[in-house]
Coordinates of C-alpha atoms in Angstrom, one line a residue:
X32 CA -7.1 -5.5 15.2
X33 CA -3.8 -5.1 17.2
X34 CA -0.7 -4.2 15.3
X35 CA 2.0 -6.5 16.7
X36 CA 5.6 -5.2 16.7
X37 CA 8.7 -7.3 17.1
X38 CA 11.5 -4.8 16.5
X39 CA 11.9 -1.0 16.5
X40 CA 12.5 -1.0 12.8
X41 CA 9.1 -2.5 12.0
X42 CA 6.5 0.0 10.8
X43 CA 2.8 -0.7 10.0
X44 CA 3.3 -4.4 9.8
X45 CA 6.5 -4.5 7.8
X46 CA 10.2 -3.9 8.4
X47 CA 11.6 -0.5 7.4
X48 CA 12.9 -0.5 3.9
X49 CA 16.5 0.3 2.9
X50 CA 17.9 2.3 0.0
X51 CA 21.3 2.4 -1.7
X52 CA 22.1 4.8 -4.5
X53 CA 25.0 5.1 -6.9
X54 CA 26.2 7.3 -9.7
X55 CA 29.4 7.6 -11.6
X56 CA 32.0 8.4 -9.0
X57 CA 29.7 8.5 -6.0
X58 CA 28.0 5.9 -3.8
X59 CA 25.8 6.7 -0.8
X60 CA 24.4 4.3 1.8
X61 CA 21.3 4.9 3.9
X62 CA 20.4 3.1 7.1
X63 CA 22.2 -0.2 6.8
X64 CA 25.4 -2.2 6.9
X65 CA 27.3 -4.0 4.2
X66 CA 28.5 -6.7 6.6
X67 CA 27.2 -10.2 5.9
X68 CA 25.9 -12.4 8.6
X69 CA 28.2 -15.2 9.8
X70 CA 27.9 -18.4 7.9
X71 CA 26.7 -20.2 11.0
X72 CA 23.6 -18.1 11.0
X73 CA 22.5 -19.2 7.5
X74 CA 19.1 -20.8 7.2
X75 CA 18.4 -21.7 3.6
X76 CA 15.4 -23.7 4.7
X77 CA 13.6 -20.5 5.3
X78 CA 13.3 -19.9 1.6
X79 CA 10.0 -21.0 0.0
X80 CA 10.1 -21.9 -3.6
X81 CA 7.0 -20.7 -5.5
X82 CA 5.8 -21.7 -9.0
X83 CA 7.0 -19.6 -11.9
X84 CA 3.6 -18.1 -12.5
X85 CA 3.3 -16.7 -9.0
X86 CA 6.8 -15.1 -9.2
X87 CA 6.1 -13.7 -12.6
X88 CA 2.7 -12.2 -11.6
X89 CA 4.2 -10.7 -8.4
X90 CA 7.0 -9.1 -10.4
X91 CA 4.6 -7.7 -12.9
X92 CA 2.5 -6.2 -10.1
X93 CA 5.6 -4.4 -8.8
X94 CA 6.6 -3.2 -12.3
X95 CA 3.0 -2.0 -13.0
X96 CA 2.7 -0.2 -9.6
X97 CA 6.0 1.6 -10.1
X98 CA 5.2 2.6 -13.7
X99 CA 1.7 3.7 -12.7
X100 CA 3.2 6.0 -10.1
X101 CA 5.8 7.3 -12.6
X102 CA 3.2 8.0 -15.2
X103 CA 1.2 10.1 -12.7
X104 CA 4.3 12.3 -12.4
X105 CA 4.8 12.5 -16.2
X106 CA 7.8 10.2 -16.2
X107 CA 8.6 7.4 -18.7
X108 CA 7.9 3.8 -17.9
X109 CA 10.6 1.5 -16.7
X110 CA 11.4 -1.7 -18.7
X111 CA 12.0 -5.0 -17.1
X112 CA 15.2 -7.0 -17.6
X113 CA 15.4 -10.7 -16.8
X114 CA 19.2 -10.4 -16.8
X115 CA 19.1 -7.7 -14.2
X116 CA 16.5 -9.7 -12.2
X117 CA 18.8 -12.7 -12.1
X118 CA 21.6 -10.4 -10.6
X119 CA 19.3 -9.1 -7.9
X120 CA 17.5 -12.4 -7.2
X121 CA 20.7 -13.8 -5.6
X122 CA 20.8 -10.8 -3.3
X123 CA 17.2 -11.1 -2.2
X124 CA 17.7 -14.8 -1.4
X125 CA 20.9 -14.0 0.5
X126 CA 19.0 -11.7 2.9
X127 CA 16.5 -14.4 3.8
X128 CA 19.1 -17.1 4.2
X129 CA 21.2 -14.8 6.4
X130 CA 18.1 -13.4 8.1
X131 CA 19.7 -10.0 7.6
X132 CA 18.0 -7.1 6.0
X133 CA 21.0 -5.4 4.2
X134 CA 22.5 -4.2 0.9
X135 CA 25.6 -5.4 -0.8
X136 CA 27.5 -3.8 -3.7
X137 CA 26.9 -6.6 -6.3
X138 CA 24.3 -4.6 -8.2
X139 CA 27.1 -2.1 -8.9
X140 CA 29.9 -4.5 -9.8
X141 CA 28.3 -7.5 -11.5
X142 CA 29.4 -7.4 -15.1
X143 CA 26.0 -8.4 -16.3
X144 CA 24.5 -5.0 -15.4
X145 CA 26.6 -3.3 -18.2
X146 CA 27.9 0.3 -18.4
X147 CA 25.2 2.1 -16.3
X148 CA 25.3 5.8 -15.7
X149 CA 23.3 5.7 -12.5
X150 CA 21.8 3.1 -10.2
X151 CA 19.6 2.7 -7.2
X152 CA 18.7 -0.3 -5.0
X153 CA 15.6 -0.4 -2.8
X154 CA 14.6 -3.2 -0.5
X155 CA 11.5 -3.9 1.6
X156 CA 9.8 -6.9 3.2
X157 CA 6.4 -7.8 4.3
X158 CA 5.0 -10.1 7.0
X159 CA 2.2 -11.0 4.6
X160 CA 2.4 -11.8 0.9
X161 CA 1.3 -8.4 -0.4
X162 CA 3.8 -7.1 -3.0
X163 CA 1.7 -3.9 -3.5
X164 CA 2.5 -3.0 0.1
X165 CA 6.2 -3.1 -0.7
X166 CA 5.8 -0.4 -3.4
X167 CA 3.5 1.6 -1.1
X168 CA 6.2 1.6 1.5
X169 CA 8.9 2.8 -0.9
X170 CA 6.6 5.6 -2.0
X171 CA 6.1 6.6 1.7
X172 CA 9.9 7.0 2.4
X173 CA 11.7 10.0 1.0
X174 CA 14.9 8.2 0.0
X175 CA 13.0 5.3 -1.7
X176 CA 10.5 7.6 -3.3
X177 CA 13.3 9.6 -4.8
X178 CA 14.7 6.4 -6.3
X179 CA 11.4 5.3 -7.8
X180 CA 10.8 8.7 -9.6
X181 CA 14.4 9.4 -10.7
X182 CA 13.9 10.5 -14.4
X183 CA 17.2 9.0 -15.4
X184 CA 16.2 5.4 -14.8
X185 CA 15.0 3.3 -17.7
X186 CA 15.4 -0.4 -16.8
X187 CA 14.6 -2.4 -13.7
X188 CA 15.6 -5.7 -12.2
X189 CA 13.2 -7.3 -9.6
X190 CA 14.3 -9.9 -7.0
X191 CA 11.5 -11.7 -5.0
X192 CA 12.2 -14.1 -2.2
X193 CA 9.5 -15.9 -0.3
X194 CA 10.0 -17.0 3.3
X195 CA 8.1 -19.4 5.5
X196 CA 6.8 -16.9 8.0
X197 CA 9.1 -18.0 10.9
X198 CA 12.8 -17.6 10.3
X199 CA 14.9 -20.4 11.7
X200 CA 17.3 -18.4 13.9
X201 CA 15.5 -15.2 14.7
X202 CA 11.9 -16.3 14.5
X203 CA 11.0 -13.2 12.5
X204 CA 7.7 -13.6 10.5
X205 CA 9.1 -12.7 7.1
X206 CA 6.8 -13.7 4.2
X207 CA 8.1 -11.8 1.1
X208 CA 11.2 -9.7 0.5
X209 CA 11.9 -7.7 -2.7
X210 CA 15.1 -6.1 -3.8
X211 CA 14.7 -3.8 -6.8
X212 CA 17.5 -2.4 -8.8
X213 CA 17.0 0.6 -11.1
X214 CA 19.4 1.7 -13.8
X215 CA 20.0 4.4 -16.3
X216 CA 22.2 3.9 -19.4
X217 CA 23.7 6.1 -22.1
X218 CA 23.6 5.7 -25.9
X219 CA 21.5 2.5 -26.0
X220 CA 23.6 0.7 -23.5
X221 CA 20.6 -1.0 -21.7
X222 CA 20.4 -4.8 -21.6
X223 CA 19.1 -6.3 -24.8
X224 CA 16.3 -8.2 -23.0
X225 CA 14.7 -5.0 -21.6
X226 CA 10.9 -5.4 -22.1
X227 CA 7.7 -3.6 -21.2
X228 CA 6.4 -6.9 -19.6
X229 CA 7.9 -9.4 -17.2
X230 CA 9.1 -12.5 -18.9
X231 CA 12.1 -13.9 -20.6
X232 CA 14.7 -16.0 -18.7
X233 CA 13.3 -17.0 -15.3
X234 CA 14.9 -16.2 -12.0
X235 CA 16.0 -19.8 -11.4
X236 CA 17.2 -22.3 -14.0
X237 CA 14.7 -24.9 -12.8
X238 CA 11.7 -22.6 -13.5
X239 CA 10.0 -22.3 -16.8
X240 CA 9.3 -18.9 -18.3
X241 CA 5.9 -17.6 -19.2
X242 CA 2.5 -18.4 -17.7
X243 CA 2.0 -21.9 -16.4
X244 CA -1.0 -23.8 -15.0
X245 CA -1.1 -25.3 -11.5
X246 CA 0.0 -28.8 -11.1
X247 CA -3.2 -30.9 -11.3
X248 CA -4.3 -33.1 -8.5
X249 CA -4.8 -36.9 -8.7
X250 CA -8.2 -36.3 -10.3
X251 CA -7.0 -33.4 -12.6
X252 CA -8.7 -30.6 -10.7
X253 CA -7.8 -27.0 -11.6
X254 CA -8.2 -23.6 -9.9
X255 CA -9.8 -20.5 -11.1
X256 CA -11.5 -17.2 -10.1
X257 CA -10.9 -15.6 -6.7
X258 CA -9.8 -18.9 -5.2
X259 CA -7.3 -19.4 -8.0
X260 CA -5.9 -15.9 -7.5
X261 CA -5.5 -16.5 -3.8
X262 CA -3.9 -19.9 -4.5
X263 CA -1.2 -18.2 -6.6
X264 CA -0.8 -15.3 -4.3
X265 CA 0.0 -17.6 -1.4
X266 CA 2.6 -19.5 -3.4
X267 CA 0.7 -22.0 -5.5
X268 CA 1.6 -25.7 -5.5
X269 CA 4.8 -25.2 -3.6
X270 CA 2.9 -23.9 -0.5
X271 CA -0.6 -25.5 -0.7
X272 CA 0.0 -28.4 -3.0
X273 CA -2.3 -29.7 -5.6
X274 CA -6.1 -29.3 -5.6
X275 CA -7.8 -32.5 -4.4
X276 CA -11.4 -31.4 -4.9
X277 CA -13.2 -29.2 -7.4
X278 CA -14.5 -25.8 -6.2
X279 CA -17.6 -26.6 -4.1
X280 CA -20.4 -24.1 -3.5
X281 CA -23.8 -24.0 -1.8
X282 CA -22.4 -22.7 1.5
X283 CA -24.0 -20.1 3.8
X284 CA -24.0 -16.6 2.4
X285 CA -23.1 -17.8 -1.1
X286 CA -19.7 -19.1 -0.1
X287 CA -17.5 -21.7 -1.8
X288 CA -14.4 -23.7 -0.9
X289 CA -11.7 -25.9 -2.5
X290 CA -9.3 -28.2 -0.8
X291 CA -5.6 -28.7 -1.4
X292 CA -2.9 -31.1 -0.1
X293 CA 0.8 -30.9 0.1
X294 CA 2.6 -34.1 1.4
X295 CA -0.6 -35.1 3.2
X296 CA -1.0 -31.6 4.8
X297 CA -4.5 -30.3 3.9
X298 CA -5.5 -26.6 3.3
X299 CA -8.9 -25.2 2.4
X300 CA -9.4 -22.0 0.5
X301 CA -12.7 -20.4 1.4
X302 CA -14.4 -17.6 -0.5
X303 CA -17.5 -15.6 0.3
X304 CA -18.9 -12.3 -1.1
X305 CA -18.4 -10.6 2.3
X306 CA -14.9 -11.8 3.1
X307 CA -13.1 -12.7 -0.1
X308 CA -10.7 -15.7 -0.4
X309 CA -8.6 -16.9 2.6
X310 CA -6.8 -20.0 3.6
X311 CA -7.7 -22.4 6.4
X312 CA -4.8 -24.6 7.5
X313 CA -6.7 -27.8 8.5
X314 CA -3.7 -29.4 10.3
X315 CA -3.0 -26.6 12.8
X316 CA -4.6 -26.4 16.2
X317 CA -6.4 -23.2 15.0
X318 CA -7.7 -25.0 11.9
X319 CA -8.9 -28.0 14.0
X320 CA -10.8 -25.6 16.3
X321 CA -12.5 -24.0 13.3
X322 CA -13.6 -27.4 12.1
X323 CA -14.8 -28.5 15.5
X324 CA -16.8 -25.3 15.9
X325 CA -18.8 -26.1 12.7
X326 CA -16.6 -24.6 10.0
X327 CA -18.3 -21.6 8.3
X328 CA -21.5 -22.4 10.2
X329 CA -19.7 -21.8 13.4
X330 CA -17.2 -19.0 13.4
X331 CA -18.0 -18.0 9.8
X332 CA -15.5 -17.4 7.0
X333 CA -11.9 -16.6 7.6
X334 CA -11.1 -12.9 7.0
X335 CA -7.3 -13.4 7.4
X336 CA -4.8 -16.1 6.8
X337 CA -3.4 -17.8 9.9
X338 CA -0.7 -15.4 11.1
X339 CA 2.4 -16.1 13.2
X340 CA 3.5 -13.6 15.8
X341 CA 7.0 -12.9 16.9
X342 CA 6.5 -14.5 20.3
X343 CA 5.6 -17.8 18.6
X344 CA 1.9 -17.6 19.0
X345 CA -0.6 -17.4 16.1
X346 CA -4.1 -16.3 15.3
X347 CA -6.8 -16.2 12.6
X348 CA -9.9 -14.0 12.4
X349 CA -13.4 -15.1 11.2
X350 CA -16.6 -13.3 10.5
X351 CA -20.2 -14.6 10.5
X352 CA -23.1 -12.2 9.8
X353 CA -21.1 -9.3 11.3
X354 CA -19.9 -11.2 14.4
X355 CA -16.1 -11.4 14.5
X356 CA -14.2 -14.2 16.3
X357 CA -10.5 -14.3 16.7
X358 CA -8.9 -17.6 17.5
X359 CA -5.5 -17.3 19.2
X360 CA -3.0 -20.2 19.8
X361 CA -0.3 -20.3 22.4
X362 CA 2.0 -23.1 23.4
X363 CA 0.8 -22.8 27.0
X364 CA -3.0 -22.7 26.4
X365 CA -3.7 -24.1 23.0
X366 CA -6.3 -22.5 20.7
X367 CA -8.9 -20.3 22.3
X368 CA -11.6 -18.1 20.8
X369 CA -12.3 -14.4 21.6
X370 CA -15.6 -13.1 20.4
X371 CA -14.3 -9.6 19.5
X372 CA -17.8 -8.2 18.8
X373 CA -19.2 -9.5 22.1
X374 CA -19.1 -7.7 25.4
X375 CA -16.1 -9.7 26.7
X376 CA -14.2 -9.4 23.5
X377 CA -14.8 -5.6 23.3
X378 CA -13.4 -5.2 26.8
X379 CA -10.4 -7.3 25.9
X380 CA -9.8 -5.2 22.8
X381 CA -10.2 -1.9 24.7
X382 CA -7.6 -3.1 27.3
X383 CA -5.0 -3.7 24.5
X384 CA -5.7 -7.2 23.2
X385 CA -3.1 -9.7 24.3
X386 CA -0.8 -6.9 25.5
X387 CA -3.4 -6.0 28.1
X388 CA -5.4 -8.8 29.6
X389 CA -3.2 -11.4 27.9
X390 CA -4.0 -14.4 25.7
X391 CA -7.2 -16.3 26.3
X392 CA -6.8 -19.2 28.7
X393 CA -10.4 -20.4 28.2
X394 CA -13.2 -19.9 25.7
X395 CA -16.2 -18.1 27.1
X396 CA -17.9 -20.1 29.9
X397 CA -21.5 -19.7 30.8
X398 CA -22.4 -20.0 34.5
X399 CA -26.0 -19.2 35.4
X400 CA -26.7 -15.6 34.3
X401 CA -23.1 -14.8 33.7
X402 CA -20.5 -15.5 31.0
X403 CA -16.8 -15.2 31.8
X404 CA -13.4 -15.8 30.2
X405 CA -10.0 -16.0 31.7
X406 CA -6.8 -14.4 30.2
X407 CA -3.2 -15.2 30.8
X408 CA -2.2 -11.9 32.5
X409 CA -4.4 -12.9 35.5
X410 CA -7.7 -11.3 34.4
X411 CA -11.2 -12.7 34.5
X412 CA -13.7 -10.8 32.4
X413 CA -17.3 -11.3 33.4
X414 CA -20.5 -10.3 31.6
X415 CA -24.0 -10.4 33.2
X416 CA -27.0 -11.2 31.1
X417 CA -29.1 -9.6 33.8
X418 CA -27.5 -6.2 33.9
X419 CA -25.5 -6.2 30.7
X420 CA -22.5 -5.0 32.6
X421 CA -18.9 -6.2 32.3
X422 CA -16.7 -6.5 35.3
X423 CA -13.0 -7.5 35.5
X424 CA -11.5 -9.4 38.4
X425 CA -8.4 -11.5 39.1
X426 CA -8.7 -15.3 38.6

């Protein structure tokens, strides 16, 4: 699959991370500016509120991943502080609202952090909701890796901000941003709420602490298993709404699905042994094309979520018995399918995906013994069922 890039700072599907370090009497800054974005650029509507269980689970994953890494190096585990997390949560949200990936000095000056002896701040963001990838990125960068494995650190604060995937002013496809502050203290000066597990006072006053259950739908349906895990990973009730059906099985290949609704907007979570659990957005043009093609009996099961690209287009990938179909949507041409494992699709991929021949303008069209498809950069790809050969011409 193509790796789409929208800015020089982006690497491997995410923006480059930033690191800020401090000790008594010294502060160093790496790769960023402390300037805030102008107030006119603020876009608070980009923030997506998730349920408390989703936030707690994601923070626990980050803590566990960091501590697993430190343990492999013979270092002590870090403890989690809800107090420190409240300090850093504000900074995470600020970056999404300002659409500006940057440090501030609040983690050094906020009185709630107490008399630390050393401190580090690391930031990373992902274009998909995969918090493990944030930790993997920090480990891959020398400055961030140094912060994670500093033996002086003992307590951590974790800020997690979730975005809608298309920022209001810049259009960047941010999905999750995490700012993590790491501190060392002398003589038992760590916050009193430091704990081996994530919990305690929530990040926002309107959240409840501790595990919660999803808001039930009108008929009291719940979620569980792989579909339940995906539901929470995507943002739970705040993103998908409440379940409006039970989990329904008996689909091809042992698949199951469950439907959800948020303010009348329906989503379906599909799961199969071959593809895992993924979301189908029923209301989008891509979702409608999937339904019109016969759902899982047409293109197969989704293998990705619907993903927005920096140029405003979007796509989703499906698989059926090894055949892969990618449905791409553009404002100019609507939703069109490319059969990536077919002869035309293989030629399109080899030419550089949409950066080569362009976006599909049509689906595949059969004419006699040939099948052809047109693409937006002026190419027509033709396959002959007689010879098995592919030729490329202009429209």
